[in-house]
Each structure stands twice: as structure tokens, then as C-alpha cells.
PDB file of C-alpha atoms in Angstrom:
ATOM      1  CA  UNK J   1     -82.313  55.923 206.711  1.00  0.00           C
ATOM      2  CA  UNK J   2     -78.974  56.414 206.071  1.00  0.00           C
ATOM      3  CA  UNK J   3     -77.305  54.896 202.076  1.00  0.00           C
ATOM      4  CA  UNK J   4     -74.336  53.303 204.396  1.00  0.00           C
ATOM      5  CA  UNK J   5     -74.866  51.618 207.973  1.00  0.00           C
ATOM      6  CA  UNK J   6     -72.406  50.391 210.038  1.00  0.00           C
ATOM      7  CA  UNK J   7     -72.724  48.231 213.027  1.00  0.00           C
ATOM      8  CA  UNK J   8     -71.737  48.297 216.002  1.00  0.00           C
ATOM      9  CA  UNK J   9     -71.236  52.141 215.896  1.00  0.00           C
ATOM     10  CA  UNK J  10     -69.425  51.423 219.308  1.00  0.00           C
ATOM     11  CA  UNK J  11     -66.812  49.065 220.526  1.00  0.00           C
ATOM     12  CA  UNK J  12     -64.860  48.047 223.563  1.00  0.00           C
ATOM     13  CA  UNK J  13     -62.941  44.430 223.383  1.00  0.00           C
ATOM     14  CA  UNK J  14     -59.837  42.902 224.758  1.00  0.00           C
ATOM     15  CA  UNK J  15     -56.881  41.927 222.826  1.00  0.00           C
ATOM     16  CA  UNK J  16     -57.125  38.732 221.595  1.00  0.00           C
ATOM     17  CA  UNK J  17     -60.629  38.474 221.063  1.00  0.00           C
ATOM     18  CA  UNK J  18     -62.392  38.500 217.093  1.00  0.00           C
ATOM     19  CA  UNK J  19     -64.244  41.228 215.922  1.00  0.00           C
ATOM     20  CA  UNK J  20     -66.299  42.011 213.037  1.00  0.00           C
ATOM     21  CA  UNK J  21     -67.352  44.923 211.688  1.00  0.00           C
ATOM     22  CA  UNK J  22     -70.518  44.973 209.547  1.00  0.00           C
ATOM     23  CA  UNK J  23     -71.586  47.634 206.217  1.00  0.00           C
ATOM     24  CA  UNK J  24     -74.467  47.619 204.187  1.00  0.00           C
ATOM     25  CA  UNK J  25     -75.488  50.238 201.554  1.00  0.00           C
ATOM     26  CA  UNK J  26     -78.804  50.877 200.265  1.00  0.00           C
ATOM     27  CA  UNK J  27     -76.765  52.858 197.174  1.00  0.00           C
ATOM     28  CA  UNK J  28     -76.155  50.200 194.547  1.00  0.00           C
ATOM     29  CA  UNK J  29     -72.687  50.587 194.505  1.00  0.00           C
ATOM     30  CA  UNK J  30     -70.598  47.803 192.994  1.00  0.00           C
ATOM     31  CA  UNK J  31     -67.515  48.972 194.844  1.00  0.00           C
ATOM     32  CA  UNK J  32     -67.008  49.336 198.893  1.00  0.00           C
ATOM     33  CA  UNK J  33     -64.194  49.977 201.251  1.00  0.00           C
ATOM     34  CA  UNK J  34     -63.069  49.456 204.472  1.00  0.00           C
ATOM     35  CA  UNK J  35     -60.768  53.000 206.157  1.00  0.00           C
ATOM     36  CA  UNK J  36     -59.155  53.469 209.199  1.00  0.00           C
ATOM     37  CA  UNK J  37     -58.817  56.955 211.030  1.00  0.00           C
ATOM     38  CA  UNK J  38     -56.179  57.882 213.630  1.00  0.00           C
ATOM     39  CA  UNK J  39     -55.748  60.593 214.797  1.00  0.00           C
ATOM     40  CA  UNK J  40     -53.202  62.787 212.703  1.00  0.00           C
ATOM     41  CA  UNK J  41     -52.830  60.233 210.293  1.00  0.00           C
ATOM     42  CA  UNK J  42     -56.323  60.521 208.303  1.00  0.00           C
ATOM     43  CA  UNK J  43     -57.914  57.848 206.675  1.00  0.00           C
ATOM     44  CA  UNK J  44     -56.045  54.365 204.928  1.00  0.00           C
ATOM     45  CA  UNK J  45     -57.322  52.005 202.790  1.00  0.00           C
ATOM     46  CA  UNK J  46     -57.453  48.434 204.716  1.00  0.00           C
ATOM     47  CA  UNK J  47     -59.197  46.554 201.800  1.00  0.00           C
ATOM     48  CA  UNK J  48     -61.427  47.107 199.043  1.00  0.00           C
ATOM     49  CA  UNK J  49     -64.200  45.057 196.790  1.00  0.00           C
ATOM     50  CA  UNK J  50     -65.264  45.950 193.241  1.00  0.00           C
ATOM     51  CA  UNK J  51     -67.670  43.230 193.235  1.00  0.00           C
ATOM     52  CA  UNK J  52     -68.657  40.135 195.180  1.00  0.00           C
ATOM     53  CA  UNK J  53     -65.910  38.321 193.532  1.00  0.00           C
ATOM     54  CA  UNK J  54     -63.176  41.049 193.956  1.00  0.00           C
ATOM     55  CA  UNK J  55     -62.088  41.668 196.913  1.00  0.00           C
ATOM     56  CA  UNK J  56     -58.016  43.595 196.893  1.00  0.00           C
ATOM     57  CA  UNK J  57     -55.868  44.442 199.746  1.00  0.00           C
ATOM     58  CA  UNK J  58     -55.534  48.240 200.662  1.00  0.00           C
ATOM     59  CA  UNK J  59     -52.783  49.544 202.196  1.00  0.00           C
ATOM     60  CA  UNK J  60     -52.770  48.358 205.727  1.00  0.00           C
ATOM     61  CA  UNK J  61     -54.709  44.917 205.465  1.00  0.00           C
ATOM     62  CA  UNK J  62     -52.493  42.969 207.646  1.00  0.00           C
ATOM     63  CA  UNK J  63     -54.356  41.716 210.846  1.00  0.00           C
ATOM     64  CA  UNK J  64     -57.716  42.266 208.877  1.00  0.00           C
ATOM     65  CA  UNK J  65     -60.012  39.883 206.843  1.00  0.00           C
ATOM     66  CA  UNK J  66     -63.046  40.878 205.000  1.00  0.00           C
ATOM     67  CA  UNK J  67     -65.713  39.265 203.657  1.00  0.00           C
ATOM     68  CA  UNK J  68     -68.243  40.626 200.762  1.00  0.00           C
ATOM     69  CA  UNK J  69     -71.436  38.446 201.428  1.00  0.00           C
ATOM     70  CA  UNK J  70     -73.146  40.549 198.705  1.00  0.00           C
ATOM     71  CA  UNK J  71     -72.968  43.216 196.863  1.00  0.00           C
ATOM     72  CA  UNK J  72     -74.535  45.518 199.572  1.00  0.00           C
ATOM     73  CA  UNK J  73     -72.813  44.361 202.431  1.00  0.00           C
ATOM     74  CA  UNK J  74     -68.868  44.678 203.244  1.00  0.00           C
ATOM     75  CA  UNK J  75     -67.767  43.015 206.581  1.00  0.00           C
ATOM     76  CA  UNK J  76     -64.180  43.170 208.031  1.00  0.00           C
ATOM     77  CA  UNK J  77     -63.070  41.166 211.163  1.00  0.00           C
ATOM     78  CA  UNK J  78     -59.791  41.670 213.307  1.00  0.00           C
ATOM     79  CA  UNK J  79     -59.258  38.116 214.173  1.00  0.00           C
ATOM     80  CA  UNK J  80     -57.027  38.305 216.900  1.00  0.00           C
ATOM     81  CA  UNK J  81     -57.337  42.202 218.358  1.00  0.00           C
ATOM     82  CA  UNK J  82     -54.613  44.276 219.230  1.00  0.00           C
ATOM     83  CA  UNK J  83     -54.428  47.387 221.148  1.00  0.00           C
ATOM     84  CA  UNK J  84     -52.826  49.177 218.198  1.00  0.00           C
ATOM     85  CA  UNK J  85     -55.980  48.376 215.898  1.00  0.00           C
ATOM     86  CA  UNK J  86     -57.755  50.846 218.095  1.00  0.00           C
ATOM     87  CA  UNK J  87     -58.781  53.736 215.749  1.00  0.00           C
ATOM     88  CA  UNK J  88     -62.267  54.953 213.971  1.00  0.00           C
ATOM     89  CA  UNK J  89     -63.382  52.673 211.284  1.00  0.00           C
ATOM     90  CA  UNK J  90     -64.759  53.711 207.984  1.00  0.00           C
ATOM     91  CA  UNK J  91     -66.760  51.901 205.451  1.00  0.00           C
ATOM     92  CA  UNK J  92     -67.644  53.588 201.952  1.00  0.00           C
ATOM     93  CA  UNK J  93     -69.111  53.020 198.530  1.00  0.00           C
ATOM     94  CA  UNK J  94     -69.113  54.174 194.848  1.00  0.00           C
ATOM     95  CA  UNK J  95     -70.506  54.069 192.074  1.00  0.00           C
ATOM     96  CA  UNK J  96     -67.583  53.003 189.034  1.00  0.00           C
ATOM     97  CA  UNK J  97     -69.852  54.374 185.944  1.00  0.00           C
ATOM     98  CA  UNK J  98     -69.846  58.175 188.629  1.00  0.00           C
ATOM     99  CA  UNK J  99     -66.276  59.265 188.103  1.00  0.00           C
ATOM    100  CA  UNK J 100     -67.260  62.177 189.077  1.00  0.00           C
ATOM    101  CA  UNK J 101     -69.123  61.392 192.193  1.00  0.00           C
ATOM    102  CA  UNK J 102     -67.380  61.268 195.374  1.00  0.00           C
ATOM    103  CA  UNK J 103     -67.170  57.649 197.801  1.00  0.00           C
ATOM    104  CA  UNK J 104     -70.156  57.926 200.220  1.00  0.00           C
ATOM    105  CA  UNK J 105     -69.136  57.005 203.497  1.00  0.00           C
ATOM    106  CA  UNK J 106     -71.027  55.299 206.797  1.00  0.00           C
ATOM    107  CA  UNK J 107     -71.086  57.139 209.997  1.00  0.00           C
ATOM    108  CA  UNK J 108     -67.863  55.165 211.978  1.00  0.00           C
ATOM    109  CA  UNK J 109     -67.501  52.404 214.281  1.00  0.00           C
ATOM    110  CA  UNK J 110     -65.398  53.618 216.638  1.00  0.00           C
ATOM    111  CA  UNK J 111     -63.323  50.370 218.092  1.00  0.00           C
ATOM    112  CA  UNK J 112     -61.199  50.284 221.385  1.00  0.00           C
ATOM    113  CA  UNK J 113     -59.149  47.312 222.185  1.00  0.00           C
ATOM    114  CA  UNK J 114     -58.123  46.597 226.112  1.00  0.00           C
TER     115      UNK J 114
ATOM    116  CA  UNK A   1     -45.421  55.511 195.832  1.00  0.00           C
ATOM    117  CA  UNK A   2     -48.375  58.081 195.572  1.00  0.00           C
ATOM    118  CA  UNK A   3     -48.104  60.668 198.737  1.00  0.00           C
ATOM    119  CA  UNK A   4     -50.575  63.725 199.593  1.00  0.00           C
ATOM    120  CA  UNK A   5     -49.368  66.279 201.640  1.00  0.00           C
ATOM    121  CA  UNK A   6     -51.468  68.923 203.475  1.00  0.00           C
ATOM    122  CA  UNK A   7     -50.746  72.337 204.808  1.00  0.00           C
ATOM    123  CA  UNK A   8     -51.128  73.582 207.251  1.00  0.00           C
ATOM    124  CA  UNK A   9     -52.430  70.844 209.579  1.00  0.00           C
ATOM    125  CA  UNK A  10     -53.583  73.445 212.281  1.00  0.00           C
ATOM    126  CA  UNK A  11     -55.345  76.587 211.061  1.00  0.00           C
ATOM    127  CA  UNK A  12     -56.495  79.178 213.466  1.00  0.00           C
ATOM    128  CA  UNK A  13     -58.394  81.950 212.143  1.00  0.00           C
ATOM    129  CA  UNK A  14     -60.853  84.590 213.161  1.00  0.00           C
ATOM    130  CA  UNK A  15     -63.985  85.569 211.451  1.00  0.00           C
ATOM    131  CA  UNK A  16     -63.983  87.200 208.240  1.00  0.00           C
ATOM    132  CA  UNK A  17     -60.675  86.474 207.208  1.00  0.00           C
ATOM    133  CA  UNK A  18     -59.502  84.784 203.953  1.00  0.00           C
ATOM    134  CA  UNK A  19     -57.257  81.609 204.105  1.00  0.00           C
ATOM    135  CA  UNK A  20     -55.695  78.535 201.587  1.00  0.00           C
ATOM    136  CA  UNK A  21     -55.730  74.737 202.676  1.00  0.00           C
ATOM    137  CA  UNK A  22     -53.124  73.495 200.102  1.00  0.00           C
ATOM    138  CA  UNK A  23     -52.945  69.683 198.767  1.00  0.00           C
ATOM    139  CA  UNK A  24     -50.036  68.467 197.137  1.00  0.00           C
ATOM    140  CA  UNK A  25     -49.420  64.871 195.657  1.00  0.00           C
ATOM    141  CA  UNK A  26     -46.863  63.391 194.324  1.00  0.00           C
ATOM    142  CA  UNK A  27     -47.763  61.543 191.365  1.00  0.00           C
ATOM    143  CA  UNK A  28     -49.984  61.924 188.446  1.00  0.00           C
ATOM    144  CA  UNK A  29     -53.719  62.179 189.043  1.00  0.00           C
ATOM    145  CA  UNK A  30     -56.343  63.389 187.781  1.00  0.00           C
ATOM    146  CA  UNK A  31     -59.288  63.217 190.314  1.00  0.00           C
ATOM    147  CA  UNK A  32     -59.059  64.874 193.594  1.00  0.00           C
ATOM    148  CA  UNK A  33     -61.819  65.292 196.565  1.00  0.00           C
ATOM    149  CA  UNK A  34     -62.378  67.366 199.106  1.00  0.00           C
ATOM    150  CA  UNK A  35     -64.264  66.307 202.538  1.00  0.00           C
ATOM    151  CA  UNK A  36     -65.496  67.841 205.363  1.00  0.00           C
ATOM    152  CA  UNK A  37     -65.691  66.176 209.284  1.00  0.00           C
ATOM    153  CA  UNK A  38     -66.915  67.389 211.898  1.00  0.00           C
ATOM    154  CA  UNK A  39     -65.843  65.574 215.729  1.00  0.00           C
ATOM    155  CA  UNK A  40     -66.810  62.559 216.005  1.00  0.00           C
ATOM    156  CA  UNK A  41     -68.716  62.315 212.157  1.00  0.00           C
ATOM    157  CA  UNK A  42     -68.764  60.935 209.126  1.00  0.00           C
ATOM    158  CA  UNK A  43     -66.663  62.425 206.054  1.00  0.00           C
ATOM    159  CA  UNK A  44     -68.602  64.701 204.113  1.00  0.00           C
ATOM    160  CA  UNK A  45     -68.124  65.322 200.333  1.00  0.00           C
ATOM    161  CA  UNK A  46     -67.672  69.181 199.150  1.00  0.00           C
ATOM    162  CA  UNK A  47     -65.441  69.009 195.924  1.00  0.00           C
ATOM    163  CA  UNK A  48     -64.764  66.443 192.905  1.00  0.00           C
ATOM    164  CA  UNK A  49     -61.936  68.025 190.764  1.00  0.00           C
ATOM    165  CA  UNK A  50     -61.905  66.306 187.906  1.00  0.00           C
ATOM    166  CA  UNK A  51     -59.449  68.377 185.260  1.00  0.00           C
ATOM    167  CA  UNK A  52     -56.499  70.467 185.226  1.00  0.00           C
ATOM    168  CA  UNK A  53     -57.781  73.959 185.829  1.00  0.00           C
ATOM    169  CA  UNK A  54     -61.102  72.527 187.219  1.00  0.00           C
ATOM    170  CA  UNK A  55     -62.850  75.124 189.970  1.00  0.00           C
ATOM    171  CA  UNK A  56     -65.578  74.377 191.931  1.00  0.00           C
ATOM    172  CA  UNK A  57     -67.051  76.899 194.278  1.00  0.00           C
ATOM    173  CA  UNK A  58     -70.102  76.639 197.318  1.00  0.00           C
ATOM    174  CA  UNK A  59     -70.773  79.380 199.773  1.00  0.00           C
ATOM    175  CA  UNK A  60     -67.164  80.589 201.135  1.00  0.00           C
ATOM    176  CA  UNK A  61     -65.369  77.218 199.950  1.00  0.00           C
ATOM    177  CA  UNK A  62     -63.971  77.458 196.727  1.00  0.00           C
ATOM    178  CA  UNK A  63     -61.175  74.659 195.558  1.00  0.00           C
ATOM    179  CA  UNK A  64     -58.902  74.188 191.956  1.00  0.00           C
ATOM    180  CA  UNK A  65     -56.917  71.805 190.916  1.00  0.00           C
ATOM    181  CA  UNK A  66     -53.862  72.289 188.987  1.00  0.00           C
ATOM    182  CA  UNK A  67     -52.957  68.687 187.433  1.00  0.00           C
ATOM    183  CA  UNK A  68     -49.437  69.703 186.381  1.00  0.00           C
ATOM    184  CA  UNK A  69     -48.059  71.112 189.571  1.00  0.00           C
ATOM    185  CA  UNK A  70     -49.937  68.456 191.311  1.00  0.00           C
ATOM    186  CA  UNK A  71     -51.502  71.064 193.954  1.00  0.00           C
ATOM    187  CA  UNK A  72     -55.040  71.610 194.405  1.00  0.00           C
ATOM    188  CA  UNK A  73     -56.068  74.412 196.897  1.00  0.00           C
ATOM    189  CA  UNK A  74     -59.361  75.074 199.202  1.00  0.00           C
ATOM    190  CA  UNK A  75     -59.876  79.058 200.031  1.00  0.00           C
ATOM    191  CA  UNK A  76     -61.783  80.403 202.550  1.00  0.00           C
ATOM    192  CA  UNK A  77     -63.577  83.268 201.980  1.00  0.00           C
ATOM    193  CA  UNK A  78     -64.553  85.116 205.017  1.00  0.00           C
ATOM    194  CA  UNK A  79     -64.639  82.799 207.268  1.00  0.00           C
ATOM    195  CA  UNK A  80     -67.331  81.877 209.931  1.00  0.00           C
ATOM    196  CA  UNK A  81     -67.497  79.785 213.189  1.00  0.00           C
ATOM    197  CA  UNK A  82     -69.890  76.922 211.324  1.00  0.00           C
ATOM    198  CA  UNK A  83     -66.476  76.010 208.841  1.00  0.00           C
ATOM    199  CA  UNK A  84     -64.748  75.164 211.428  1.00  0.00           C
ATOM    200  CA  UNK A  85     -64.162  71.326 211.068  1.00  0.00           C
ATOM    201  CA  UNK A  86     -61.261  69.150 209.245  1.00  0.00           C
ATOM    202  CA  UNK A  87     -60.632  69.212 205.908  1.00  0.00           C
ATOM    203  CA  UNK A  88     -59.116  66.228 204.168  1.00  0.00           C
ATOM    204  CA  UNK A  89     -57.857  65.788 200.594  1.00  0.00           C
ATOM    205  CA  UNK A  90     -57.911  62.598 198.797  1.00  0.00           C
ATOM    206  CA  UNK A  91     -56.168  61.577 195.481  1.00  0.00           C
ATOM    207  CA  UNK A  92     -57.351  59.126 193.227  1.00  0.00           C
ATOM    208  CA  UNK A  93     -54.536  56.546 192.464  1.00  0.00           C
ATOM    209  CA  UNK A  94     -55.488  56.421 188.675  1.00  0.00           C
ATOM    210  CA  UNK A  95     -56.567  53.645 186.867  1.00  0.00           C
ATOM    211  CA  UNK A  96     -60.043  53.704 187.498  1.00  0.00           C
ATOM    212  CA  UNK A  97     -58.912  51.879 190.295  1.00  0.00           C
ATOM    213  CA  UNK A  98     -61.308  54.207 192.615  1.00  0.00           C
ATOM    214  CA  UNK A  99     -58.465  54.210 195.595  1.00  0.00           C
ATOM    215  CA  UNK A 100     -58.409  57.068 197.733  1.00  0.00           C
ATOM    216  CA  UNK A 101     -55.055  58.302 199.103  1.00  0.00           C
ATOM    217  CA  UNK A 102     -56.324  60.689 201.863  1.00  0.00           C
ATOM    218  CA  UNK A 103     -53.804  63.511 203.391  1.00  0.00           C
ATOM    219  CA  UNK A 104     -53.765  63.859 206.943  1.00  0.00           C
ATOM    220  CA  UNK A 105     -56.147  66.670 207.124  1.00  0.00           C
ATOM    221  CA  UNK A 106     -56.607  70.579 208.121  1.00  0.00           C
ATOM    222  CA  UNK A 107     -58.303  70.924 211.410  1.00  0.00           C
ATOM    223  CA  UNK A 108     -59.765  74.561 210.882  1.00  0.00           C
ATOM    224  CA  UNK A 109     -60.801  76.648 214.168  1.00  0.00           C
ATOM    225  CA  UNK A 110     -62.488  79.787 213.206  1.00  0.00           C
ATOM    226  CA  UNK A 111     -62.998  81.760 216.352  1.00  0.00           C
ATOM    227  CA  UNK A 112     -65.093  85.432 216.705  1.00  0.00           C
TER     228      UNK A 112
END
């Protein structure tokens, strides 16, 4: 089984409608993230928790809410969809006493909005 | 405002050649990573730089990280189809904050 899963791994929705994306790691981790992909563009932080009690805006959170509902599981919703929120959506996780180890990261949802 | 830069962004290159992905940044850092996608995957980890003058080397991928002209490199070493993929870079904004500033990525093709 994989340390991060991510559901849906697929996604087609009209604008307007409320999504949520779901994470849960099997690693421990204190700390998970939520990444976007576009194309040319690579991957930007949309929020990040260190804990269940810390949750921090990345750099693109507007239009995105998360929720940590414990510490293995990260959720993010769109509320209201827009076309431009269509992209490849990352969650990941680390370890903050590994330094040197790398963020671990789920396989994708990959979201279209209509 | 921490910014990575990668270049190139395209790479085209046949096999058995030598070639350097280069990451710059623009602010002080001192942990830098190295991933790997293929189409359609998940990012996979190759490098953690951790120090200025830190080398790290696996199969024909070998990357360094030079903290005080803020440039860390990945070489190819005689290259073969399987590398080709994207490569991203990703700086640590400092702090311990454990944010990842990711450049935009080299999408290697390594033809015969």
C-alpha cells in the first residue's frame, strides 16, 4: 500500500460546484501539504499543516480551504470551482526531526473543472 | 521573495552523452532536492543537498550544491532512454519551516 493516498485520483466537475480532495499517510509525519502542478509552472504550495492545530497558507491558497481532521489525513476543498483551478493536485508529508529526508508525495488527483 | 530558476527547461539529448540541469535560487538556503516524474506520476525523490559543497551521486545522476553561489547542478553521465523524465528542483525556504519552492522543471528526452 502506498505511505500517501489520495482520493479521487480522477476528477471531472463543473464550475461552481464544491470539491474536496482527500490525503492520508500511513508515514507518521507531523507535517503535510497540499501542491498544485500546471503545466510549465511546476509545483506551488496551496497550504500546509505542521500539526492538527497548525494549519498556514502556502502560496496560492486563495479559493482553497483545508481541513486537518488528524494527523494522518490532510483534506482540501475548492468551494466554489473554477475552470482555472484545473491542474494536478499534490499532497505530501515529512518528517520535521528528517532534515535530511525528502517530502514524500501521493500519486495526484488530477482535477478538471467544466 | 525566494525564486528558483531552472535551465534549460527542454533538454534533448542522445544516448551516451553528458549534460548539466542547473538550479539557481535567489536567496539563502541551505537544503535543496532533487525529484524525478515521469507522465502522468508522482514526484520521486533522488537528491537531499544538505551543505555547501555537498555531492551526492546514483547511477549516471550526480548533483552538488554550492550554497554561496546559490546554484546546485544535476549531470548526466551517459545518458540512456530510461532518464528521460522531468527533473524539478526545490529550495527549502529556511527556517525549518519545511516549504518547498519548486522550479519549473527540466523535461529531459534522451533519444537513441
Amino acid at each position: 500500500d502506498a505511505d500517501v493516498t489520495q482520493t479521487p485520483r480522477n476528477r471531472i466537475t463543473k464550475t461552481g460546484k464544491r470539491i474536496m480532495l482527500e490525503c492520508s499517510q500511513t508515514k507518521g509525519h507531523d507535517r503535510m501539504y497540499w501542491y498544485r502542478q500546471d503545466p510549465g509552472l511546476g509545483l506551488r504550495l496551496i497550504y500546509y499543516s505542521f500539526d492538527v492545530k497548525d494549519i498556514n497558507k502556502g502560496e496560492i491558497s486563495d479559493g482553497y480551504s483545508v481541513s486537518r481532521q488528524a494527523q494522518a489525513k490532510f483534506s482540501l476543498s475548492l468551494e466554489s470551482a473554477i475552470p482555472n483551478q484545473t491542474a494536478l493536485y499534490f499532497c505530501a508529508t515529512s518528517d520535521p526531526g528528517q532534515l535530511n529526508q525528502p517530502q514524500h508525495f501521493g500519486d495526484g488527483t488530477r482535477l478538471s473543472i467544466l | 521573495e525566494l525564486k528558483v530558476e531552472q535551465n534549460p527547461l527542454f533538454l534533448s539529448m542522445q544516448e551516451g552523452k553528458n549534460y548539466t540541469i542547473y538550479c539557481n535560487y535567489s536567496t539563502t538556503s541551505d537544503r535543496l532536492y532533487w525529484y524525478r516524474q515521469d507522465p502522468g506520476k508522482s514526484l520521486e525523490s533522488l537528491f537531499v543537498l544538505l551543505s555547501n559543497g555537498a555531492v551526492k551521486q546514483e547511477g549516471r545522476l550526480m548533483a552538488s550544491l554550492d550554497t554561496k553561489a546559490r546554484l546546485s547542478t544535476l549531470h548526466i553521465t551517459a545518458a540512456v532512454h530510461d532518464l528521460s523524465a522531468t527533473y524539478f528542483c526545490a529550495v527549502d525556504r529556511g527556517g525549518s519551516q519545511g516549504n518547498l519552492i519548486f522550479g519549473k522543471g527540466t523535461k529531459l528526452s534522451v533519444k537513441p
